[in-house]
Amino acid sequence: MIKRLLQIEMRKIGSYRLFWALLAVLAAGLAGAFWGVESFLQEVTSDARQNSPIPIPTISLYTFPGIWHNLTYIAGSRLFLLFPAFVIVLLVTNEFTFRTLRQNVIDGMSRDQVVLSKILFVTFLSLGLTLFVAINGLLLGMIHTPVADWYQVFNKSWFLAAFFLEVFGFSMLALMIGFLVQKSIFALGILFVYSVIAEPIAVHYSPEWLKPLLPVNAISHLIELPNSGLMRLFGISFKEYISPQDAIVTLLWCLFFAFLAAWITRKRNL
Amino acid sequence: MTEQVLRIENLSKSYGSLVALNNLNLTVNRGEIFGILGPNGSGKTTTLAILLGVILPNNGSFKWFNEEPSAYIRTKIGAVLEQPNFYPHLSARQNLRVVARIKGVDDSDIPRVLSIVSLEHRASHRFKTYSYGMKQRLAIAAALLGDPQVLILDEPTNGLDPQGIAEIRELVMKIASRGITIIMASHLLDEVQKICSHVAVLRTGNLLFTGRVDDMVGETTTLELAAPDMALLHTLLSSHQELDSISVAGGKILAQFKGTADPGAINKFLFDQGVTLSHLTKRQRSLESQFLEILNNSENPKP
């Protein structure tokens, strides 16, 4: 059944130009950021380097195994996460706009299958993006790491798993909003306002215990800012691991989003 | 033995205080061309939408092929509900590939259904470039994927030009001639009379009549008469025991008789009274007058 549902979704994409255009822009943006970030950082820190009384150690962003943390941190920024999420909002709300969700049910999908097929597509898209990051990481790492054994290459590659969870979690939020709101403009607006404005404000005023439980906050804390040489110098250190709590909170939110989307779809007249 | 394709029991649906469907009971048997007839807002589309799983009823139940409704059962039914719904950015063929996968039908069936609706030459064009008639035909093609035993059509000729209407009707007759059961909603009496074998008449969610189209026609007989002495003819007819109503139109008298009055007997009755007819025609009562009568009767029930 999973294969059938995924095939249905793939056939719906077909030659959908807007979908492929959005994906191409995302891929180009990610590749550009990956391959350009080091020279960009060198440029902006060159001044500091010259005036620094003590030498700042230079470590390439692109050496194994640190590269996994660095690249997934860049790819997991809000800007890049919004892209696949917008794609999902568009694909979900399209089904309402074109009344094709109704037609899918008439043709023989159950309401649960309609939601499940979209969740499968979110999974597929998240895996695809993770693979894209992995390939870029392997290429950049092999070019910039002088000597590397397999252990060094794949140590810390679980940051890829965390990145997958970030894309998946954020896109599931988008999926739920899409099923709830139905209209693409409103859904895109709500997703943007909630994740970029509303939740950060809410986090600011929340008690400490609540902060890590809010969905977007939990998702964006899966991968924290990599510690640079400069930060180490000042004794600032972010966690260099993925906290199981963040992962569990994200997964629980994903479950909630999935059930909410399924529940509302079961209940309403299409 | 007649095989039940669909049985509806006590089906009801209301939106707040608005009753869209009130305790509907219906049976459709294999091979019938079943018309659901009623003015706009009578509950036709609501009924079909419930049968196809997109609207949830408040009460009642229905069975397809004696089975409880399920997504799987729906893959065995071809349906066009209201306007054609497709992905505008996909071509006709790509859209049919989506439907085929949902229905579990092999892609090799796509050329067949495209040729039935004569869309082969436009199959690779995007749906959004289609005219309304072509969209409607594509919807029928999608419904025919996998050669379903039942075809559901909702106002299939709505919004089409006369040529499109003729094409769709011809297509429906062609499909029906292959023994496929068709359930068709329409507000066009003429359409139901031309195409359907059975009919259910709905008004504001209530079932007023269900049965054979032939049974609905012919409870009364209308004769069109003329004679040199129209006044005498009028008087004589008015005295006839079986007369139901009489009117004058276009220089002729329209006389409606109860039951199946024999024009020969009427002629003899008039001749015996000294009136020689110059004109006598038996009028087949159209479904339209019958339909209007059913609607009127239900509105002002006769004592």
XYZ file of C-alpha atoms in Angstrom:
573
model
C 0.000 0.000 0.000
C 2.859 2.362 0.840
C 4.281 1.875 -2.644
C 0.891 2.552 -4.235
C 0.336 5.733 -2.218
C 3.821 7.049 -2.974
C 3.355 6.272 -6.664
C 0.094 8.205 -6.678
C 1.856 11.229 -5.200
C 4.742 10.995 -7.678
C 2.293 10.878 -10.558
C 0.567 13.976 -9.223
C 3.859 15.865 -9.376
C 4.641 14.740 -12.925
C 5.603 17.801 -14.914
C 4.411 20.320 -12.319
C 6.732 23.204 -13.228
C 6.264 25.225 -10.045
C 7.272 22.225 -7.933
C 10.417 21.535 -9.909
C 11.294 25.249 -10.037
C 11.025 25.567 -6.248
C 13.148 22.465 -5.809
C 15.762 23.757 -8.258
C 15.982 27.109 -6.431
C 16.397 25.275 -3.113
C 19.082 22.974 -4.508
C 20.952 25.913 -6.042
C 20.655 27.905 -2.806
C 21.944 25.028 -0.692
C 24.822 24.228 -3.031
C 25.730 27.917 -3.210
C 25.728 28.219 0.584
C 27.741 25.033 1.064
C 30.424 25.834 -1.464
C 30.617 29.544 -0.682
C 30.381 29.662 3.089
C 34.088 29.207 3.829
C 35.365 31.991 1.624
C 32.564 34.186 2.920
C 33.571 33.567 6.530
C 37.248 34.105 5.738
C 36.416 37.450 4.202
C 34.363 38.712 7.131
C 36.862 37.484 9.735
C 40.025 38.648 7.975
C 39.880 41.993 9.789
C 39.491 40.383 13.178
C 42.344 38.052 12.383
C 44.723 40.902 11.549
C 43.922 42.885 14.690
C 43.816 39.967 17.064
C 46.602 39.957 19.701
C 46.536 36.183 19.800
C 46.312 33.982 16.696
C 42.848 32.605 15.985
C 43.132 28.973 14.938
C 41.851 28.329 11.446
C 39.965 25.118 10.993
C 38.327 24.447 7.652
C 34.570 24.022 7.789
C 34.936 21.307 5.222
C 37.057 18.711 7.017
C 35.613 15.428 8.165
C 33.922 14.854 10.500
C 33.046 18.440 11.499
C 31.659 19.132 8.031
C 28.461 17.192 8.833
C 27.664 19.501 11.689
C 28.572 22.603 9.683
C 26.616 21.744 6.552
C 23.498 20.452 8.325
C 23.500 23.574 10.471
C 23.465 25.747 7.333
C 20.880 23.564 5.553
C 18.739 23.492 8.680
C 18.451 27.273 8.930
C 14.918 28.665 8.988
C 15.293 30.073 5.469
C 16.114 26.715 3.925
C 13.588 24.779 6.027
C 10.815 27.077 4.848
C 11.370 25.946 1.253
C 10.339 22.284 1.501
C 7.614 23.359 3.939
C 6.217 25.811 1.367
C 6.309 23.056 -1.243
C 4.278 20.811 1.067
C 1.767 23.579 1.855
C 1.340 24.137 -1.863
C 0.854 20.451 -2.672
C -1.658 19.974 0.148
C -3.708 23.122 -0.479
C -3.688 22.470 -4.237
C -5.708 19.342 -3.526
C -8.412 21.526 -2.002
C -8.191 24.314 -4.601
C -8.483 21.915 -7.528
C -10.984 19.778 -5.577
C -8.789 16.815 -6.413
C -8.776 15.583 -2.818
C -12.509 15.084 -3.200
C -11.918 13.357 -6.527
C -9.222 11.103 -5.027
C -11.753 9.919 -2.440
C -14.421 9.414 -5.104
C -11.944 7.420 -7.188
C -11.199 5.099 -4.295
C -8.786 6.475 -1.703
C -9.855 6.487 1.912
C -9.539 9.735 3.842
C -6.741 8.230 5.921
C -4.919 7.203 2.754
C -5.158 10.760 1.430
C -3.356 12.057 4.528
C -0.948 9.119 4.686
C 0.105 9.558 1.059
C 1.046 13.166 1.784
C 2.997 12.121 4.886
C 4.843 9.571 2.773
C 5.657 12.304 0.309
C 6.989 14.516 3.125
C 9.195 11.588 4.190
C 10.383 11.076 0.642
C 11.147 14.779 0.129
C 13.015 14.959 3.454
C 15.074 11.894 2.540
C 15.851 13.417 -0.848
C 17.076 16.656 0.710
C 19.161 14.738 3.257
C 20.729 12.764 0.433
C 21.488 16.005 -1.393
C 23.249 17.390 1.695
C 25.101 14.086 2.152
C 26.426 14.104 -1.413
C 27.594 17.707 -1.105
C 29.210 16.879 2.225
C 31.058 13.887 0.838
C 32.359 15.865 -2.129
C 33.461 18.916 -0.117
C 34.926 16.769 2.649
C 36.966 14.637 0.289
C 38.349 17.706 -1.419
C 39.304 19.465 1.828
C 40.327 16.706 4.220
C 44.003 15.836 3.716
C 43.795 12.292 5.007
C 40.602 10.594 6.017
C 39.688 7.078 6.969
C 36.145 5.785 6.946
C 35.736 6.288 10.658
C 36.634 9.944 10.313
C 34.323 10.374 7.322
C 31.227 8.928 8.929
C 31.821 9.891 12.542
C 29.243 12.609 13.245
C 27.282 11.718 10.143
C 24.290 11.287 12.469
C 23.935 15.040 12.024
C 22.363 13.983 8.729
C 19.720 12.072 10.670
C 19.083 15.166 12.755
C 18.794 17.224 9.589
C 16.277 14.737 8.209
C 14.256 15.141 11.393
C 14.382 18.937 11.082
C 13.078 18.936 7.500
C 10.522 16.243 8.292
C 9.280 17.977 11.443
C 8.969 21.389 9.861
C 7.269 19.972 6.758
C 4.839 18.027 8.934
C 3.872 21.307 10.589
C 3.306 22.672 7.081
C 1.251 19.603 6.148
C -0.990 20.003 9.177
C -1.542 23.709 8.490
C -2.307 22.885 4.850
C -4.977 20.322 5.772
C -6.408 22.626 8.404
C -6.544 25.878 6.438
C -7.050 24.562 2.864
C -6.289 27.905 1.181
C -2.681 28.227 0.005
C -2.209 31.951 0.722
C -3.575 31.699 4.259
C -1.679 28.492 4.970
C 1.616 29.953 3.731
C 0.982 33.107 5.754
C 0.163 31.206 8.926
C 3.198 28.949 8.548
C 5.485 31.943 8.045
C 4.020 34.104 10.785
C 3.923 31.238 13.278
C 7.421 29.917 12.712
C 9.277 33.193 12.158
C 7.369 35.614 14.384
C 4.767 34.108 16.724
C 6.652 31.170 18.212
C 9.945 33.028 18.747
C 7.978 35.681 20.654
C 6.144 32.981 22.611
C 9.477 31.336 23.421
C 10.772 34.649 24.736
C 7.936 34.962 27.252
C 7.634 31.266 28.141
C 8.820 29.717 31.372
C 12.071 27.774 30.949
C 10.485 24.315 31.127
C 8.101 25.128 28.262
C 10.676 26.492 25.828
C 12.142 23.181 24.616
C 8.645 21.768 24.175
C 7.440 24.253 21.538
C 7.555 22.637 18.096
C 9.601 25.041 15.974
C 11.963 25.718 18.867
C 12.497 22.007 19.453
C 13.066 21.428 15.750
C 15.588 24.232 15.400
C 17.507 23.116 18.479
C 18.158 19.690 17.039
C 21.309 21.060 15.416
C 22.929 23.962 17.227
C 25.504 26.423 16.017
C 28.850 24.637 15.536
C 31.573 25.838 17.890
C 34.167 27.812 15.993
C 37.779 28.277 16.978
C 36.975 31.814 18.049
C 34.173 30.656 20.341
C 36.398 28.039 21.914
C 38.832 30.787 22.664
C 36.164 32.608 24.647
C 34.988 29.470 26.336
C 31.566 29.509 24.681
C 30.406 26.060 23.778
C 27.198 24.821 22.262
C 26.274 21.194 22.412
C 27.962 19.119 19.755
C 25.529 16.251 20.006
C 21.853 15.765 19.352
C 19.823 15.721 22.505
C 17.396 12.802 22.657
C 14.884 15.124 24.287
C 14.758 17.425 21.238
C 14.418 14.426 18.947
C 11.607 12.924 21.026
C 9.755 16.251 21.307
C 10.025 16.698 17.526
C 8.763 13.188 16.853
C 5.852 13.642 19.237
C 4.870 16.863 17.497
C 5.065 15.041 14.133
C 2.687 12.395 15.471
C 0.349 15.094 16.730
C 0.402 16.908 13.373
C -0.306 13.655 11.529
C -3.239 12.733 13.753
C -4.686 16.231 13.662
C -4.560 16.251 9.836
C -6.143 12.782 9.678
C -8.798 13.621 12.262
C -9.928 16.799 10.536
C -9.971 15.045 7.163
C -12.064 12.196 8.533
C -14.559 14.522 10.088
C -15.374 16.946 7.346
C -17.411 16.963 4.189
C -15.086 17.245 1.217
C -33.028 -12.638 -10.959
C -32.377 -8.964 -10.493
C -29.102 -8.130 -8.858
C -28.960 -5.186 -6.509
C -26.232 -2.726 -7.312
C -27.214 -0.169 -4.725
C -29.544 -0.100 -1.760
C -30.128 3.076 0.229
C -31.904 2.913 3.577
C -33.237 5.867 5.567
C -30.483 8.177 4.415
C -30.627 11.683 5.909
C -28.370 14.694 5.812
C -28.895 18.144 7.214
C -26.713 21.215 7.400
C -27.791 22.892 10.591
C -31.504 23.489 10.238
C -31.444 22.931 6.473
C -32.576 19.421 5.593
C -30.725 18.408 2.435
C -31.943 14.832 2.396
C -34.814 13.366 4.362
C -35.018 9.639 4.993
C -34.264 8.444 1.477
C -34.900 4.822 0.472
C -33.905 3.627 -2.982
C -32.846 0.513 -4.809
C -30.964 0.352 -8.084
C -30.657 -2.950 -9.927
C -28.072 -4.126 -12.424
C -28.505 -2.835 -15.943
C -30.794 0.051 -15.071
C -30.219 3.569 -16.274
C -31.377 5.259 -13.151
C -32.205 8.952 -13.244
C -32.321 11.070 -10.104
C -34.520 13.946 -11.087
C -35.213 17.145 -9.242
C -34.814 20.892 -9.340
C -31.630 22.527 -8.089
C -31.241 22.093 -4.352
C -33.425 18.996 -4.198
C -30.677 16.798 -2.775
C -29.432 15.021 -5.913
C -25.778 15.926 -5.547
C -25.908 15.455 -1.775
C -27.181 11.910 -2.345
C -24.437 11.086 -4.840
C -21.759 12.717 -2.681
C -22.812 10.554 0.281
C -22.782 7.441 -1.906
C -19.236 8.325 -2.992
C -17.886 8.937 0.486
C -17.224 12.667 0.265
C -20.160 13.796 2.410
C -20.914 12.098 5.691
C -24.628 11.340 6.311
C -26.292 12.121 9.634
C -28.354 8.997 9.493
C -29.100 5.905 7.452
C -26.945 3.528 5.468
C -26.290 2.294 1.967
C -24.714 -0.736 0.361
C -22.916 -1.135 -2.928
C -23.148 -4.652 -4.384
C -24.536 -5.777 -1.003
C -21.336 -4.685 0.699
C -20.643 -2.022 3.274
C -19.211 1.128 1.689
C -15.401 1.300 1.598
C -12.617 2.968 -0.324
C -12.020 -0.344 -2.111
C -15.631 -0.561 -3.295
C -15.296 2.941 -4.739
C -12.452 1.791 -6.991
C -15.086 -0.377 -8.727
C -17.367 2.603 -9.386
C -16.785 5.260 -12.017
C -18.054 8.675 -11.027
C -18.211 12.259 -12.210
C -19.517 14.497 -9.444
C -20.343 18.112 -10.344
C -17.552 19.699 -12.362
C -14.526 17.727 -13.620
C -11.714 17.824 -11.022
C -8.196 17.329 -12.336
C -4.666 18.635 -11.816
C -4.481 21.625 -14.193
C -0.706 21.408 -14.628
C -0.838 17.782 -15.769
C -1.793 16.517 -19.203
C -4.899 14.415 -19.752
C -2.771 11.295 -19.889
C -0.868 12.174 -16.708
C -4.151 12.873 -14.942
C -5.517 9.517 -16.029
C -2.327 7.871 -14.764
C -3.069 9.290 -11.303
C -6.630 7.935 -11.403
C -5.459 4.577 -12.752
C -3.043 4.172 -9.864
C -5.759 5.075 -7.336
C -8.163 2.578 -8.897
C -5.508 -0.090 -9.209
C -6.026 -0.207 -12.972
C -3.171 -0.874 -15.377
C -1.960 2.105 -17.449
C -2.651 0.087 -20.599
C -6.367 0.905 -20.146
C -5.718 4.631 -20.686
C -5.668 4.632 -24.533
C -8.984 2.734 -24.543
C -10.859 5.276 -22.416
C -9.270 8.188 -24.271
C -10.549 6.803 -27.556
C -14.073 6.265 -26.161
C -14.325 10.004 -25.466
C -12.304 10.938 -28.595
C -9.505 12.747 -26.774
C -6.521 10.750 -28.079
C -5.178 13.642 -30.116
C -5.205 16.013 -27.136
C -3.971 13.524 -24.537
C -0.585 15.177 -24.040
C -1.969 18.692 -23.575
C -2.320 20.160 -20.127
C -5.763 19.959 -18.546
C -5.945 23.747 -18.091
C -5.877 24.227 -21.876
C -9.068 22.189 -22.312
C -12.494 23.543 -23.204
C -15.313 22.753 -20.795
C -16.702 20.045 -23.058
C -13.313 18.365 -23.262
C -12.914 18.516 -19.482
C -16.302 16.880 -19.108
C -15.294 14.152 -21.566
C -12.010 13.583 -19.752
C -13.970 13.158 -16.519
C -16.070 10.474 -18.187
C -12.900 8.826 -19.510
C -11.484 8.754 -15.973
C -14.733 7.254 -14.695
C -14.521 4.513 -17.321
C -11.017 3.401 -16.291
C -11.001 -0.243 -15.338
C -14.385 -0.848 -16.959
C -16.521 -0.327 -13.818
C -19.898 -2.032 -13.385
C -21.519 1.220 -12.271
C -21.153 4.695 -13.670
C -22.354 7.734 -11.718
C -22.922 10.956 -13.601
C -23.982 14.216 -12.000
C -25.585 16.670 -14.435
C -23.371 15.355 -17.238
C -24.565 17.879 -19.798
C -24.562 20.911 -17.533
C -22.796 23.884 -19.070
C -22.318 22.282 -22.470
C -23.334 23.684 -25.849
C -25.976 21.798 -27.874
C -23.358 19.836 -29.779
C -21.609 18.889 -26.533
C -24.932 17.838 -25.014
C -25.675 15.595 -27.995
C -22.189 14.068 -27.801
C -22.440 13.290 -24.099
C -25.929 11.784 -24.443
C -24.774 9.612 -27.303
C -21.801 8.544 -25.219
C -23.994 7.648 -22.232
C -26.304 5.570 -24.437
C -23.273 3.832 -25.952
C -21.940 2.984 -22.485
C -25.356 1.844 -21.254
C -25.755 -0.452 -24.258
C -22.799 -2.445 -22.931
C -24.803 -3.358 -19.840
C -23.189 -0.943 -17.426
C -25.526 0.338 -14.714
C -25.769 4.106 -14.846
C -26.957 6.399 -12.082
C -27.478 9.903 -13.380
C -28.596 13.065 -11.614
C -30.301 15.691 -13.711
C -32.647 18.620 -13.437
C -33.517 18.205 -17.123
C -36.690 16.162 -17.473
C -36.222 15.771 -21.159
C -32.787 14.286 -20.585
C -34.064 11.727 -18.089
C -36.942 10.812 -20.393
C -34.576 10.314 -23.321
C -31.904 8.336 -21.522
C -33.217 6.670 -18.379
C -35.154 3.478 -17.766
C -35.863 4.225 -14.102
C -36.307 7.434 -12.190
C -36.450 8.815 -8.674
C -37.948 12.260 -8.247
C -36.594 14.384 -5.411
C -37.804 17.676 -4.058
C -36.219 19.512 -1.116
C -34.665 16.286 0.066
C -37.826 14.195 -0.121
C -38.421 11.287 -2.455
C -41.665 11.899 -4.359
C -41.664 9.042 -6.812
C -39.504 6.120 -7.779
C -40.094 3.540 -10.451
C -39.936 2.940 -14.182
C -40.006 5.990 -16.406
C -42.771 4.243 -18.381
C -44.895 3.875 -15.249
C -44.558 7.525 -14.507
C -45.954 8.384 -17.906
C -49.507 7.297 -18.780
C -51.794 7.574 -15.793
C -53.888 9.952 -17.853
C -54.417 10.434 -21.566
C -54.456 13.747 -23.338
C -56.303 14.116 -26.628
C -56.057 17.013 -29.008
C -59.371 17.560 -30.851
C -60.976 19.906 -33.336
C -64.369 19.966 -35.069
C -66.289 22.441 -37.236
C -68.492 23.242 -34.262
C -65.978 23.888 -31.498
C -68.555 25.119 -28.973
C -70.612 21.921 -29.235
C -67.447 19.829 -29.038
C -66.431 21.640 -25.861
C -69.869 21.100 -24.273
C -69.966 17.431 -25.174
C -66.458 16.742 -23.928
C -67.172 18.558 -20.695
C -70.065 16.183 -20.096
C -67.870 13.111 -20.567
C -67.570 11.129 -17.369
C -63.914 10.320 -17.639
C -62.821 13.856 -18.394
C -60.231 15.258 -16.029
C -59.600 18.715 -17.477
C -60.208 20.647 -20.655
C -58.531 23.656 -22.240
C -58.357 25.432 -25.578
C -55.027 26.060 -27.243
C -54.223 27.136 -30.784
C -57.718 26.571 -32.127
C -57.799 23.030 -30.735
C -59.210 21.525 -27.601
C -56.914 19.718 -25.215
C -58.869 17.197 -23.200
C -57.290 15.155 -20.464
C -58.947 11.891 -19.513
C -58.447 9.745 -16.467
C -56.733 6.412 -16.991
C -55.921 5.126 -20.424
C -58.849 6.472 -22.390
C -59.350 4.951 -25.827
C -59.423 7.632 -28.550
C -61.697 5.374 -30.644
C -64.301 5.235 -27.905
C -64.186 9.002 -27.467
C -64.573 9.478 -31.213
C -67.593 7.159 -31.288
C -69.142 8.954 -28.295
C -68.792 12.313 -30.090
C -70.007 10.932 -33.430
C -73.100 9.464 -31.758
C -73.858 12.945 -30.404
C -73.577 14.378 -33.934
C -70.065 15.839 -33.942
C -67.703 14.909 -36.733
C -64.089 15.479 -35.777
C -61.745 17.269 -38.151
C -58.755 16.543 -35.929
C -57.863 13.915 -33.326
C -54.421 13.249 -31.887
C -53.360 11.275 -28.854
C -50.655 13.103 -27.002
C -47.916 11.203 -25.258
C -47.684 12.932 -21.935
C -44.265 14.324 -21.476
C -42.371 13.619 -18.308
C -42.296 17.336 -17.789
C -45.992 17.740 -17.138
C -45.896 14.597 -15.042
C -42.965 15.916 -13.103
C -44.597 19.265 -12.503
C -47.740 17.501 -11.412
C -45.829 15.386 -8.904
C -44.199 18.514 -7.557
C -47.536 20.325 -7.325
C -49.294 17.429 -5.667
C -46.666 17.203 -3.008
C -46.903 20.898 -2.380
C -50.708 20.965 -2.128
C -51.726 17.455 -1.184
C -55.140 16.591 -2.570
C -57.707 15.653 0.055
